[in-house]
Coordinates of C-alpha atoms and ligand atoms in Angstrom, one line a residue:
M351 CA 0.0 0.0 0.0
D352 CA 1.2 3.5 -0.8
R353 CA 2.2 5.0 2.5
T354 CA 3.4 8.4 1.0
L355 CA 0.9 10.7 2.5
K356 CA 0.7 14.4 2.6
K357 CA 1.1 16.0 6.1
D358 CA -2.6 16.9 6.4
Q359 CA -3.6 13.3 5.6
R360 CA -2.0 12.1 8.9
M361 CA -3.4 12.9 12.3
T362 CA -1.2 12.2 15.3
Y363 CA -2.3 11.2 18.8
E364 CA -0.2 9.8 21.6
T365 CA -1.4 6.2 21.2
V366 CA -3.2 6.1 17.9
L367 CA -2.2 6.8 14.3
V368 CA -4.7 8.0 11.7
E369 CA -4.0 8.0 8.0
K370 CA -6.5 9.2 5.4
K371 CA -6.5 8.3 1.8
D372 CA -9.1 8.0 -0.9
G373 CA -12.0 8.5 1.6
I374 CA -10.7 5.8 4.0
A375 CA -9.4 6.7 7.4
T376 CA -7.2 3.9 8.9
V377 CA -7.1 4.2 12.6
R378 CA -4.2 2.2 14.1
F379 CA -3.8 1.5 17.8
N380 CA -0.1 2.4 18.4
R381 CA 1.3 0.7 21.5
P382 CA 3.1 -2.1 19.7
D383 CA 5.4 -2.8 22.7
K384 CA 2.3 -3.5 24.8
R385 CA 0.5 -5.4 22.1
N386 CA -1.8 -2.4 21.8
A387 CA -3.4 -3.0 25.2
M388 CA -5.9 -0.3 25.8
S389 CA -4.4 2.2 28.3
P390 CA -6.2 5.1 29.8
Q391 CA -4.5 7.4 27.3
L392 CA -5.7 5.1 24.4
H393 CA -9.3 5.5 25.6
K394 CA -8.9 9.3 25.7
D395 CA -7.3 9.2 22.3
M396 CA -9.9 7.0 20.7
T397 CA -12.6 9.3 22.1
K398 CA -11.0 12.2 20.4
V399 CA -10.2 10.3 17.1
L400 CA -13.8 9.3 16.7
E401 CA -15.0 12.8 17.5
D402 CA -12.5 14.3 15.0
L403 CA -13.3 11.8 12.2
R404 CA -17.1 12.1 12.6
Y405 CA -17.0 15.6 11.0
D406 CA -14.1 15.0 8.6
D407 CA -15.4 14.7 5.0
E408 CA -12.1 13.0 4.0
A409 CA -13.1 10.1 6.2
R410 CA -16.0 8.3 4.7
V411 CA -15.1 4.8 6.0
L412 CA -13.1 3.9 9.1
V413 CA -10.7 0.9 9.3
L414 CA -9.6 0.0 12.8
A415 CA -6.3 -1.9 13.1
G416 CA -3.2 -2.3 15.2
V417 CA 0.5 -1.5 14.7
G418 CA 3.0 -4.3 15.3
K419 CA 2.2 -7.9 16.3
A420 CA -1.4 -7.4 17.6
F421 CA -4.7 -5.9 16.8
C422 CA -5.3 -5.4 20.5
A423 CA -4.5 -7.4 23.7
G424 CA -7.6 -6.1 25.5
M425 CA -7.6 -3.7 28.4
D426 CA -4.2 -2.6 29.8
L427 CA -4.3 -4.8 32.9
K428 CA -1.6 -2.9 34.7
Q429 CA -2.4 0.7 33.9
F430 CA -6.2 0.3 34.3
F431 CA -6.9 -2.4 36.9
I432 CA -3.7 -2.1 39.1
E433 CA -2.5 1.5 38.8
L434 CA -6.0 3.0 39.1
N435 CA -7.1 0.7 41.9
D436 CA -6.7 3.3 44.6
D437 CA -8.0 6.3 42.5
R438 CA -11.7 5.5 42.2
K439 CA -12.7 8.7 40.5
E440 CA -10.1 8.3 37.8
Y441 CA -11.0 4.6 37.5
D442 CA -14.6 5.6 36.9
R443 CA -13.7 8.4 34.5
I444 CA -11.6 6.1 32.3
L445 CA -14.1 3.2 32.6
R446 CA -16.9 5.5 31.3
L447 CA -14.7 6.6 28.3
A448 CA -13.8 3.0 27.7
L449 CA -17.4 1.8 27.6
E450 CA -18.6 4.8 25.6
W451 CA -16.3 4.8 22.6
R452 CA -16.6 1.1 22.0
G453 CA -20.2 0.4 23.2
R454 CA -22.0 3.4 21.9
T455 CA -19.9 5.8 19.8
L456 CA -18.5 3.0 17.5
R457 CA -21.8 1.0 17.4
F458 CA -23.8 4.0 16.3
Y459 CA -21.0 5.8 14.4
P460 CA -22.5 7.6 11.4
K461 CA -19.9 6.1 9.0
P462 CA -19.1 2.5 8.1
T463 CA -16.5 0.9 10.3
I464 CA -14.3 -2.2 9.6
A465 CA -12.1 -4.0 12.1
M466 CA -9.0 -5.3 10.4
I467 CA -7.6 -7.9 12.8
H468 CA -4.3 -9.6 13.0
G469 CA -2.0 -11.1 15.6
F470 CA -3.8 -11.0 19.0
C471 CA -7.3 -10.0 19.9
F472 CA -8.3 -10.5 23.6
G473 CA -11.0 -9.6 26.1
G474 CA -12.0 -5.9 25.7
A475 CA -10.9 -6.0 22.1
F476 CA -13.9 -8.2 21.4
S477 CA -16.0 -5.1 22.0
I478 CA -14.1 -3.2 19.3
V479 CA -14.8 -6.1 16.9
E480 CA -18.4 -6.1 17.9
G481 CA -18.8 -2.3 17.7
C482 CA -17.5 -2.3 14.2
D483 CA -20.0 -3.0 11.4
L484 CA -17.7 -5.4 9.6
A485 CA -14.7 -7.5 10.6
I486 CA -12.0 -9.1 8.6
S487 CA -9.2 -11.0 10.2
A488 CA -6.0 -12.8 9.3
E489 CA -6.5 -16.6 9.4
D490 CA -3.8 -16.9 12.0
T491 CA -5.1 -14.3 14.5
T492 CA -5.3 -15.6 18.0
F493 CA -8.7 -14.6 19.6
G494 CA -9.5 -15.2 23.3
L495 CA -11.7 -14.4 26.2
S496 CA -8.8 -14.7 28.6
E497 CA -10.5 -13.1 31.7
I498 CA -11.3 -16.5 33.3
N499 CA -7.6 -17.4 33.0
F500 CA -6.8 -14.6 35.6
G501 CA -9.8 -15.4 37.7
M502 CA -12.2 -12.8 36.3
F503 CA -15.3 -12.8 34.0
P504 CA -15.6 -10.7 30.8
G505 CA -16.6 -7.5 32.4
G506 CA -17.4 -4.0 31.1
T507 CA -18.8 -4.1 27.6
V508 CA -17.5 -7.6 26.9
S509 CA -20.3 -9.8 28.1
K510 CA -22.8 -7.7 26.2
S511 CA -20.6 -8.0 23.1
M512 CA -20.6 -11.7 23.5
A513 CA -24.4 -11.7 23.9
N514 CA -24.7 -9.5 20.8
L515 CA -22.4 -11.4 18.4
M516 CA -21.6 -14.9 19.6
R517 CA -23.8 -18.0 19.6
P518 CA -24.7 -19.1 23.2
R519 CA -22.6 -22.3 23.1
D520 CA -19.6 -20.4 21.7
A521 CA -19.9 -17.5 24.2
L522 CA -19.9 -19.8 27.2
W523 CA -17.4 -22.3 25.8
Y524 CA -14.7 -19.6 25.2
G525 CA -15.8 -17.4 28.1
M526 CA -15.6 -20.3 30.6
L527 CA -12.6 -22.2 29.2
G528 CA -10.5 -19.3 28.2
R529 CA -9.3 -21.3 25.2
T530 CA -8.2 -19.4 22.1
F531 CA -9.5 -19.7 18.6
D532 CA -8.1 -18.6 15.3
G533 CA -9.4 -16.4 12.4
K534 CA -10.8 -19.3 10.5
K535 CA -12.8 -20.4 13.5
A536 CA -13.9 -16.8 14.1
E537 CA -15.3 -16.8 10.6
Q538 CA -17.2 -20.1 11.0
M539 CA -18.7 -18.7 14.2
G540 CA -19.9 -15.6 12.5
F541 CA -17.8 -13.5 14.9
I542 CA -16.1 -11.9 11.9
N543 CA -17.2 -11.7 8.2
L544 CA -14.1 -13.0 6.6
A545 CA -10.7 -14.7 7.4
V546 CA -7.9 -14.3 4.8
P547 CA -4.2 -15.2 4.7
A548 CA -2.3 -12.6 6.7
A549 CA -0.4 -11.4 3.7
Q550 CA -3.7 -10.4 2.0
L551 CA -5.4 -8.9 5.0
E552 CA -4.8 -5.2 4.2
A553 CA -5.5 -5.5 0.5
E554 CA -8.8 -7.4 1.1
T555 CA -9.9 -5.0 3.8
M556 CA -9.1 -2.0 1.7
K557 CA -11.0 -3.5 -1.2
V558 CA -14.1 -3.7 1.0
A559 CA -13.5 -0.2 2.4
A560 CA -13.2 1.2 -1.2
E561 CA -16.4 -0.5 -2.2
L562 CA -18.2 1.2 0.8
V563 CA -16.7 4.6 -0.4
T564 CA -18.7 4.2 -3.6
K565 CA -22.1 3.9 -1.7
D566 CA -24.3 6.8 -0.7
P567 CA -23.1 7.9 2.8
I568 CA -26.6 8.9 3.9
A569 CA -28.1 5.6 2.9
L570 CA -25.2 3.8 4.5
R571 CA -25.8 5.6 7.8
C572 CA -29.4 4.6 7.7
V573 CA -28.7 1.0 7.0
K574 CA -26.8 0.9 10.3
E575 CA -29.2 3.0 12.3
A576 CA -32.3 1.2 11.1
Y577 CA -30.7 -2.2 11.8
R578 CA -29.1 -1.4 15.1
F579 CA -32.0 0.4 16.7
S580 CA -34.5 -2.1 15.3
L581 CA -32.7 -4.9 17.3
E582 CA -33.8 -3.3 20.5
M583 CA -37.3 -2.0 19.5
P584 CA -40.7 -3.5 19.5
W585 CA -42.2 -4.0 16.0
D586 CA -44.4 -0.9 15.9
A587 CA -41.7 1.4 17.1
A588 CA -39.3 -0.2 14.5
M589 CA -41.8 0.5 11.7
A590 CA -42.2 4.1 12.9
L591 CA -38.4 4.5 12.9
S592 CA -38.2 3.0 9.4
G593 CA -40.8 5.5 8.1
A594 CA -39.0 8.4 9.7
K595 CA -35.6 7.3 8.2
E596 CA -37.2 7.0 4.8
S597 CA -38.3 10.7 5.0
E598 CA -34.9 11.6 6.3
V599 CA -33.1 10.0 3.4
A600 CA -35.4 11.6 0.9
Y601 CA -35.0 15.0 2.5
L602 CA -31.2 14.9 2.9
Q603 CA -30.7 13.5 -0.6
N604 CA -33.3 15.7 -2.3
D605 CA -35.1 12.5 -3.5
A606 CA -31.9 11.3 -5.4
W607 CA -32.6 7.7 -4.6
K608 CA -35.9 7.9 -6.6
T609 CA -34.8 10.3 -9.3
G610 CA -31.2 9.1 -10.0
G611 CA -31.3 5.7 -8.3
I612 CA -34.6 4.1 -9.2
G613 CA -34.9 6.5 -12.2
D614 CA -31.7 5.4 -13.8
F615 CA -32.7 1.7 -13.3
L616 CA -36.0 2.4 -15.1
K617 CA -34.1 4.1 -17.9
G618 CA -32.0 0.8 -18.2
K619 CA -28.8 2.5 -17.1
Y620 CA -27.8 -0.2 -14.5
K621 CA -29.2 -3.1 -12.6
P622 CA -29.2 -2.4 -8.9
G623 CA -29.6 -6.1 -8.1
L624 CA -26.1 -6.6 -9.4
G625 CA -24.4 -3.5 -8.0
G626 CA -24.6 0.2 -7.9
P627 CA -23.7 3.0 -10.3
G628 CA -21.5 4.5 -7.7
K629 CA -22.3 7.7 -5.8
S630 CA -19.9 10.3 -4.5
Ligands
ACO1209 N1 -2.2 -5.3 29.6 C1 -1.0 -4.8 29.9 N2 0.1 -5.1 29.3 C2 0.1 -6.1 28.4 C3 -1.2 -6.7 27.9 C4 -2.3 -6.2 28.6 N3 -3.5 -6.7 28.3 N4 -0.9 -7.6 27.0 C5 0.4 -7.5 26.8 N5 1.0 -6.6 27.6 C6 2.4 -6.3 27.7 C7 3.2 -7.3 28.5 O1 3.1 -7.1 29.9 C8 4.6 -7.0 27.9 O2 5.1 -5.9 28.6 P1 6.7 -5.8 29.0 O3 7.4 -5.9 27.7 O4 6.8 -4.4 29.6 O5 6.9 -6.9 29.9 C9 4.4 -6.7 26.5 O6 3.0 -6.2 26.4 C10 4.5 -7.8 25.5 O7 3.8 -8.9 26.0 P2 4.4 -10.4 25.9 O8 3.5 -11.2 26.8 O9 5.8 -10.4 26.2 O10 4.1 -10.7 24.3 P3 3.7 -12.0 23.6 O11 3.7 -11.7 22.2 O12 4.6 -13.1 24.0 O13 2.2 -12.4 24.1 C11 -0.1 -11.9 24.6 C12 1.2 -11.6 23.8 C13 -0.5 -13.4 24.3 C14 -1.2 -11.0 24.1 C15 0.2 -11.8 26.1 O14 0.9 -10.6 26.3 C16 -1.0 -11.8 27.0 O15 -1.5 -12.9 27.3 N6 -1.6 -10.7 27.3 C17 -2.7 -10.5 28.1 C18 -4.0 -10.7 27.3 C19 -5.2 -10.5 28.2 O16 -5.5 -11.3 29.0 N7 -5.8 -9.4 27.9 C20 -6.9 -8.9 28.8 C21 -8.2 -9.3 28.4 S1 -9.4 -8.9 29.6 C22 -9.9 -7.4 29.3 O17 -9.6 -6.8 28.3 C23 -10.7 -6.7 30.3

């Protein structure tokens, strides 16, 4: 991949690197010496990164990844659980940031998000994978709910992420045994979309990200919102939300999905069943 980027295409944070190119913002956890374990600073940085990219027109799709040998080794066990043990206010402040950016901000992010996973992915990192819309992993990634191995259960956002994304037998198997599984198994379980050989991970992920860049961003946001909110709504409320979203798309796009979208199909210009004409 071409890594020659102009200065304004790079954004620098203490523990996160952001590169923007062709509408794709690649957000890399950058604590390779600690296998990208999520330190208090990383939670502060990710809160800021997601806020900054939310309003950045150059970032139409986000890819979350890790620098070095790991995607993310979970919560920083030392800096969070041990060093903040006697500072309950700071512990609470960081915990709230940690829960918020993965559990709510990422899940309801107005732009598509893809987790690009390699190396190691443990514990709290499951909530990053679950909060992203799509997930692609190297076949040889090591995944694990390691909490039980140090006498804990998957706390914070992790149990909810397990409930949201894993089948009951898988969640309790891996949660209770603390055994690891690889990328191929993660794909079979439906925990990720796709496992590819490590050497192809970045190319395959960027191909998917580039495809998302061609889709209408307002419609993409509504795909997520209608789906994610519907999961937690009774049927009547979900129908009301759907109706409101339809009006929102029509208003924000000035009816483009009917005039250009359906209109071009009816004029024989393309077949939406087989792909889109591409929108920018
Ligand atoms: N928290 C804090 N430090 C960590 C973490 C972590 N989660 N994971 C790795 N590190 C640190 C190690 O302490 C070590 O630091 P040091 O060089 O200062 O001694 C460094 O990262 C490299 O770790 P190694 O263990 O030497 O690397 P290796 O590649 O051999 O193993 C592995 C990687 C398997 C990820 C291992 O470090 C490990 O088991 N980490 C803990 C994983 C875990 O249980 N995560 C927490 C899940 S629970 C939750 O998120 C709430």
